[in-house]
Tab-separated table of C-alpha atoms and ligand atoms in Angstrom:
chain	number	residue	atom	x	y	z
T	1	GLN	CA	47.110	70.264	-7.272
T	2	PRO	CA	46.676	73.793	-8.648
T	3	SER	CA	46.672	76.517	-6.030
T	4	GLU	CA	43.162	77.864	-5.544
T	5	TYR	CA	42.480	81.162	-3.893
T	6	GLU	CA	39.344	83.025	-3.073
T	7	ALA	CA	39.282	86.579	-4.302
T	8	GLU	CA	39.566	89.537	-1.934
T	9	PRO	CA	36.701	90.372	0.405
T	10	ARG	CA	34.503	93.094	-1.084
T	11	ASP	CA	32.667	95.999	0.487
T	12	ASP	CA	28.978	96.711	-0.208
T	13	SER	CA	29.812	98.547	-3.412
T	14	GLY	CA	31.184	95.298	-4.801
T	15	TYR	CA	34.688	96.693	-5.216
T	16	SER	CA	37.733	94.870	-3.980
T	17	GLN	CA	39.099	96.146	-0.686
T	18	ARG	CA	42.609	94.995	-1.511
T	19	GLN	CA	45.270	97.641	-1.730
T	20	ASN	CA	47.719	97.519	-4.613
T	21	SER	CA	50.541	95.218	-3.749
T	22	ALA	CA	53.810	94.341	-5.418
T	23	LEU	CA	52.845	90.680	-5.698
T	24	PRO	CA	49.075	90.566	-5.960
T	25	PHE	CA	48.791	86.896	-6.862
T	26	ASN	CA	50.609	85.908	-3.703
T	27	ALA	CA	48.742	88.494	-1.668
T	28	LEU	CA	45.405	86.781	-2.261
T	29	LYS	CA	44.189	85.007	0.804
T	30	LYS	CA	44.124	81.257	0.526
T	31	GLN	CA	40.784	80.035	1.808
T	32	SER	CA	38.654	76.986	1.385
T	33	PHE	CA	35.618	77.589	-0.793
T	34	SER	CA	33.052	75.626	-2.694
T	35	ALA	CA	33.586	75.599	-6.451
T	36	PRO	CA	31.517	78.248	-8.295
T	37	ARG	CA	28.449	76.871	-10.094
T	38	GLN	CA	26.408	78.107	-13.016
T	39	PRO	CA	22.895	79.389	-12.251
T	40	VAL	CA	21.408	76.837	-14.707
T	41	SER	CA	21.846	73.108	-14.572
T	42	SER	CA	21.561	71.774	-18.125
T	43	LEU	CA	23.965	72.073	-21.039
T	44	ASN	CA	21.106	73.166	-23.330
T	45	ALA	CA	20.248	76.080	-21.035
T	46	LEU	CA	23.922	77.028	-20.792
T	47	TYR	CA	24.328	77.024	-24.576
T	48	GLN	CA	21.166	79.105	-24.968
T	49	GLN	CA	22.584	81.876	-22.759
T	50	ALA	CA	26.206	81.551	-23.873
T	51	PRO	CA	26.210	83.934	-26.910
T	52	MET	CA	24.813	86.818	-24.860
T	53	ALA	CA	27.203	86.084	-21.992
T	54	GLN	CA	30.149	85.876	-24.389
T	55	ASN	CA	29.221	89.304	-25.721
T	56	GLU	CA	28.974	90.667	-22.200
T	57	LEU	CA	32.398	89.253	-21.317
T	58	HIS	CA	33.986	90.749	-24.402
T	59	CYS	CA	32.563	94.229	-23.621
T	60	LEU	CA	33.866	94.050	-20.054
T	61	LEU	CA	37.299	92.813	-21.109
T	62	SER	CA	37.802	95.332	-23.886
T	63	GLN	CA	37.565	98.041	-21.207
T	64	ILE	CA	40.039	96.186	-18.991
T	65	ALA	CA	42.400	95.686	-21.939
T	66	ASN	CA	42.339	99.443	-22.674
T	67	GLN	CA	43.091	100.287	-19.063
T	68	SER	CA	45.901	97.789	-18.627
T	69	GLU	CA	47.772	97.739	-21.952
T	70	THR	CA	46.891	94.134	-22.566
T	71	GLU	CA	45.479	92.587	-25.706
T	72	LEU	CA	42.081	90.936	-25.702
T	73	LEU	CA	41.936	87.619	-27.488
T	74	LEU	CA	38.347	86.796	-28.288
T	75	ALA	CA	37.416	83.169	-27.872
T	76	LYS	CA	34.530	81.239	-29.324
T	77	VAL	CA	32.059	79.548	-26.990
T	78	LYS	CA	33.549	76.142	-26.073
T	79	GLU	CA	32.687	73.488	-28.665
T	80	ARG	CA	29.739	71.346	-27.629
T	81	GLN	CA	31.682	68.112	-28.090
T	82	ARG	CA	34.508	69.285	-25.781
T	83	ALA	CA	31.992	70.577	-23.254
T	84	GLU	CA	30.189	67.218	-23.200
T	85	ALA	CA	33.488	65.341	-22.780
T	86	LYS	CA	34.547	67.625	-19.921
T	87	VAL	CA	31.194	67.272	-18.126
T	88	ALA	CA	31.322	63.476	-18.503
T	89	HIS	CA	34.973	62.848	-17.646
T	90	LYS	CA	35.975	65.663	-15.342
T	91	LEU	CA	32.833	67.126	-13.807
T	92	ASN	CA	30.957	64.095	-12.630
T	93	ASN	CA	28.116	64.654	-15.147
T	94	ASP	CA	27.278	68.002	-13.563
T	95	PRO	CA	26.801	70.707	-16.260
T	96	ALA	CA	26.450	73.461	-13.610
T	97	ALA	CA	30.117	72.869	-12.766
T	98	LEU	CA	31.140	73.800	-16.324
T	99	THR	CA	32.424	77.346	-15.842
T	100	ASP	CA	34.555	77.834	-18.966
T	101	LEU	CA	31.935	77.625	-21.709
T	102	VAL	CA	32.275	81.387	-22.057
T	103	ARG	CA	35.881	82.551	-21.907
T	104	ALA	CA	38.449	85.005	-23.126
T	105	THR	CA	42.134	85.785	-22.760
T	106	LEU	CA	44.061	88.932	-21.924
T	107	ILE	CA	47.634	88.934	-23.166
T	108	ALA	CA	50.376	90.952	-21.479
T	109	ASP	CA	53.934	91.668	-22.603
T	110	SER	CA	55.410	91.763	-19.118
T	111	LEU	CA	54.741	90.597	-15.593
T	112	ASP	CA	54.005	94.212	-14.606
T	113	ASP	CA	51.279	94.521	-17.258
T	114	LEU	CA	49.864	91.164	-16.201
T	115	GLN	CA	49.707	92.424	-12.627
T	116	LEU	CA	47.929	95.619	-13.693
T	117	ALA	CA	45.375	93.618	-15.684
T	118	PHE	CA	44.753	91.412	-12.663
T	119	ASP	CA	44.284	94.419	-10.350
T	120	THR	CA	41.945	96.181	-12.780
T	121	LEU	CA	39.841	93.079	-13.300
T	122	ASN	CA	39.660	92.399	-9.598
T	123	GLN	CA	38.397	95.937	-9.011
T	124	GLN	CA	35.844	96.039	-11.818
T	125	ALA	CA	34.424	92.527	-11.972
T	126	ASN	CA	32.895	90.090	-9.545
T	127	VAL	CA	35.838	87.675	-9.345
T	128	LEU	CA	34.840	84.398	-7.685
T	129	GLN	CA	37.981	82.323	-7.975
T	130	VAL	CA	41.629	82.709	-8.919
T	131	LYS	CA	44.064	79.927	-9.804
T	132	ASP	CA	47.661	81.100	-9.844
T	133	ARG	CA	49.509	78.803	-12.192
T	134	PHE	CA	52.640	80.876	-12.055
T	135	ALA	CA	52.966	79.804	-8.438
T	136	GLN	CA	52.038	76.220	-9.302
T	137	PRO	CA	52.374	75.410	-13.005
T	138	LYS	CA	50.618	72.427	-14.580
T	139	ALA	CA	52.619	69.235	-15.183
T	140	SER	CA	53.159	70.409	-18.776
T	141	GLY	CA	54.790	73.633	-17.541
T	142	TYR	CA	51.707	75.618	-18.633
T	143	ARG	CA	51.332	78.863	-16.668
T	144	ASP	CA	48.558	81.434	-16.501
T	145	ILE	CA	46.323	83.218	-14.038
T	146	ASN	CA	42.932	81.607	-14.395
T	147	LEU	CA	39.981	83.623	-13.084
T	148	LEU	CA	36.304	82.857	-12.808
T	149	LEU	CA	33.964	85.810	-12.684
T	150	GLN	CA	30.205	86.249	-12.582
T	151	LEU	CA	28.782	88.423	-15.340
T	152	PRO	CA	26.377	91.048	-13.966
T	153	LYS	CA	23.636	90.887	-16.648
T	154	SER	CA	23.402	87.241	-17.691
T	155	GLY	CA	24.537	85.932	-14.292
T	156	LEU	CA	26.627	83.250	-16.031
T	157	ILE	CA	30.102	82.407	-14.785
T	158	ALA	CA	32.895	82.988	-17.299
T	159	GLU	CA	36.597	82.180	-17.420
T	160	VAL	CA	39.374	84.676	-18.054
T	161	GLN	CA	42.920	83.537	-18.688
T	162	LEU	CA	45.637	86.122	-18.046
T	163	HIS	CA	48.621	85.252	-20.205
T	164	LEU	CA	52.134	86.317	-20.998
T	165	ARG	CA	52.439	86.686	-24.772
T	166	LYS	CA	55.133	84.063	-25.411
T	167	ILE	CA	53.352	81.513	-23.233
T	168	ALA	CA	50.057	82.218	-25.008
T	169	ALA	CA	51.752	81.707	-28.370
T	170	ILE	CA	52.901	78.234	-27.279
T	171	LYS	CA	49.493	77.376	-25.803
T	172	ASN	CA	47.678	78.463	-28.960
T	173	GLY	CA	50.216	76.863	-31.297
T	174	ALA	CA	51.225	73.257	-31.898
T	175	GLU	CA	51.414	72.517	-28.164
T	176	HIS	CA	47.616	72.664	-27.910
T	177	GLN	CA	47.413	69.537	-30.070
T	178	VAL	CA	49.800	67.841	-27.652
T	179	TYR	CA	47.518	68.905	-24.776
T	180	GLU	CA	44.482	67.516	-26.624
T	181	ALA	CA	46.303	64.249	-27.328
T	182	VAL	CA	47.038	63.841	-23.594
T	183	GLN	CA	43.420	64.667	-22.751
T	184	ALA	CA	42.165	62.155	-25.360
T	185	MET	CA	44.206	59.385	-23.683
T	186	GLU	CA	42.918	60.373	-20.247
T	187	HIS	CA	39.311	60.547	-21.453
T	188	LYS	CA	39.586	57.171	-23.213
T	189	ALA	CA	40.823	55.520	-20.022
T	190	ALA	CA	38.045	57.235	-18.021
T	191	ARG	CA	35.424	56.069	-20.566
T	192	GLU	CA	36.722	52.522	-20.297
T	193	GLN	CA	36.760	52.874	-16.497
T	194	ARG	CA	40.379	51.812	-16.155
T	195	PRO	CA	43.642	53.420	-15.041
T	196	LEU	CA	46.064	54.647	-17.702
T	197	SER	CA	48.249	51.824	-19.046
T	198	GLU	CA	52.054	51.850	-18.683
T	199	LEU	CA	52.324	52.663	-22.378
T	200	GLU	CA	49.884	55.576	-22.128
T	201	LEU	CA	51.654	56.922	-19.037
T	202	ALA	CA	54.998	56.776	-20.828
T	203	ARG	CA	53.560	58.566	-23.881
T	204	ILE	CA	51.995	61.260	-21.694
T	205	GLN	CA	55.266	61.773	-19.847
T	206	LYS	CA	57.164	62.165	-23.106
T	207	LEU	CA	54.614	64.589	-24.548
T	208	ARG	CA	54.631	66.652	-21.359
T	209	GLN	CA	58.418	66.822	-21.334
T	210	GLU	CA	58.331	68.394	-24.795
T	211	SER	CA	55.711	70.940	-23.698
T	212	HIS	CA	57.648	71.615	-20.532
T	213	LYS	CA	60.789	72.618	-22.433
T	214	LEU	CA	58.839	75.153	-24.503
T	215	TYR	CA	56.960	76.703	-21.574
T	216	HIS	CA	60.011	76.782	-19.331
T	217	LYS	CA	62.150	78.604	-21.898
T	218	ALA	CA	59.450	81.251	-22.418
T	219	TRP	CA	58.941	81.675	-18.662
T	220	LEU	CA	62.694	82.082	-18.002
T	221	GLY	CA	62.731	84.974	-20.486
T	222	TYR	CA	60.096	86.853	-18.446
T	223	LYS	CA	61.840	86.095	-15.162
T	224	ARG	CA	65.112	87.486	-16.536
T	225	GLN	CA	63.320	90.575	-17.837
T	226	GLN	CA	61.882	91.144	-14.346
T	227	THR	CA	65.243	90.640	-12.604
T	228	GLN	CA	66.909	93.086	-14.989
T	229	THR	CA	64.211	95.715	-14.344
T	230	LEU	CA	64.664	95.318	-10.586
T	231	GLY	CA	68.436	95.602	-11.053
T	232	ILE	CA	68.073	98.917	-12.898
T	233	GLU	CA	65.667	100.298	-10.266
T	234	ASN	CA	68.042	99.329	-7.458
T	235	THR	CA	70.910	101.104	-9.174
T	236	ILE	CA	68.895	104.317	-9.527
T	237	VAL	CA	67.698	104.214	-5.898
T	238	ALA	CA	71.238	103.550	-4.639
N	1	LIG	N1	47.648	74.164	-24.388
N	1	LIG	C1	47.496	73.888	-23.085
N	1	LIG	N2	46.446	74.407	-22.410
N	1	LIG	C2	46.326	74.106	-21.106
N	1	LIG	C3	47.241	73.246	-20.428
N	1	LIG	N3	46.843	73.126	-19.139
N	1	LIG	C4	45.742	73.888	-19.017
N	1	LIG	N4	45.423	74.480	-20.198
N	1	LIG	C5	44.340	75.454	-20.477
N	1	LIG	O1	43.773	75.873	-19.218
N	1	LIG	C6	42.387	75.491	-19.192
N	1	LIG	C7	42.010	75.074	-17.795
N	1	LIG	O2	42.821	73.976	-17.421
N	1	LIG	P1	42.562	73.152	-16.094
N	1	LIG	O3	42.801	74.003	-14.907
N	1	LIG	O4	43.335	71.891	-16.175
N	1	LIG	O5	41.052	72.849	-16.203
N	1	LIG	P2	39.911	73.280	-15.218
N	1	LIG	O6	40.085	74.752	-14.912
N	1	LIG	O7	38.724	72.995	-16.023
N	1	LIG	O8	40.133	72.416	-14.023
N	1	LIG	C8	42.253	74.380	-20.204
N	1	LIG	O9	40.924	74.323	-20.642
N	1	LIG	P3	40.327	72.967	-21.259
N	1	LIG	O10	38.872	73.031	-21.075
N	1	LIG	O11	41.021	71.757	-20.716
N	1	LIG	O12	40.723	73.000	-22.770
N	1	LIG	P4	40.219	73.988	-23.944
N	1	LIG	O13	38.753	73.885	-24.081
N	1	LIG	O14	40.678	75.397	-23.604
N	1	LIG	O15	40.929	73.468	-25.148
N	1	LIG	C9	43.219	74.835	-21.292
N	1	LIG	O16	42.647	75.862	-22.078
N	1	LIG	C10	48.340	72.701	-21.180
N	1	LIG	O17	49.183	71.946	-20.699
N	1	LIG	N5	48.408	73.054	-22.503
C-alpha cells in the first residue's frame, strides 16, 4: 500500500498554512480522504480539455522550477491506449478517476532541492493529494513524490512527479520497459478475469528484483550525500 496523505489545511487565500519543516513529507498529516476526481466523466471530454490543461501545468511548473532549482521535464498527454487500459483494469471503468492524463516531472539533484520544490508547489498550487514513495517505495524500488493538483483555469486534475535525477534516469530508461512488461502481464490476467499464474508471478518477481537493484543503488547515493552534508554541518556547529 502506498502511503497517502492529504495536503496541508489552507486558509481562505488558498495558501498552505504549513510552516517550513526539515522533513516536509513526513510532516504532512495522514488523513482519510476520498480520491480526487476529474470534473468531467468521459474520456473524450478529458482528451478535449487535456492540451489546454497540459499547457497550464507547464506554465505553473516552469515558475516552480525557476524558484526551486529543479528541472522541468515536459510530458506528453498520456497515450489514449494506456489511458483506456488503466481505466479498464485499474479504475473500475471510471474515467473521472483518471488523474494522470496531464502530467509533468520536476527533477532535483539533491533531497534538499526536492524538499524546496515540494514546499514551493504546496504554497503556490492547489495540492489535493500527496503520495510519499520515499517513505514507502513501490515493490520495484521506484521512489518519487507523487502529487495531484487542481489547475485553476481548466479545473482539471494533473499529476506532478517530484524526482531525484538518478532515479528519474532509471525510470525513463530501460527500466520503464520492464515496468510496462509487468503491467502487461497484470492487465492480461485482469482481462482474462483470473489471478496471475505461478509462472507470471515468478517472472514479475525476477523483473522487479532487477529494477530494485537499480533503484536501490541510486537511492543509497542520495542518502549518503545527505548524511555527509549533515556530518559537515554538525562539525561546524560543534
Ligand atoms: N518506470 C517505472 N515507473 C513507475 C513504477 N511504479 C510507478 N511508476 C510511475 O508512477 C506512476 C504512478 O504509479 P502508481 O502509483 O502505481 O499508479 P497510480 O498513481 O495510478 O495508482 C506510473 O504511472 P502509470 O500510469 O502506471 O504509467 P505511465 O503512463 O507513466 O507509463 C509510472 O509513471 C515503476 O516500478 N517503474
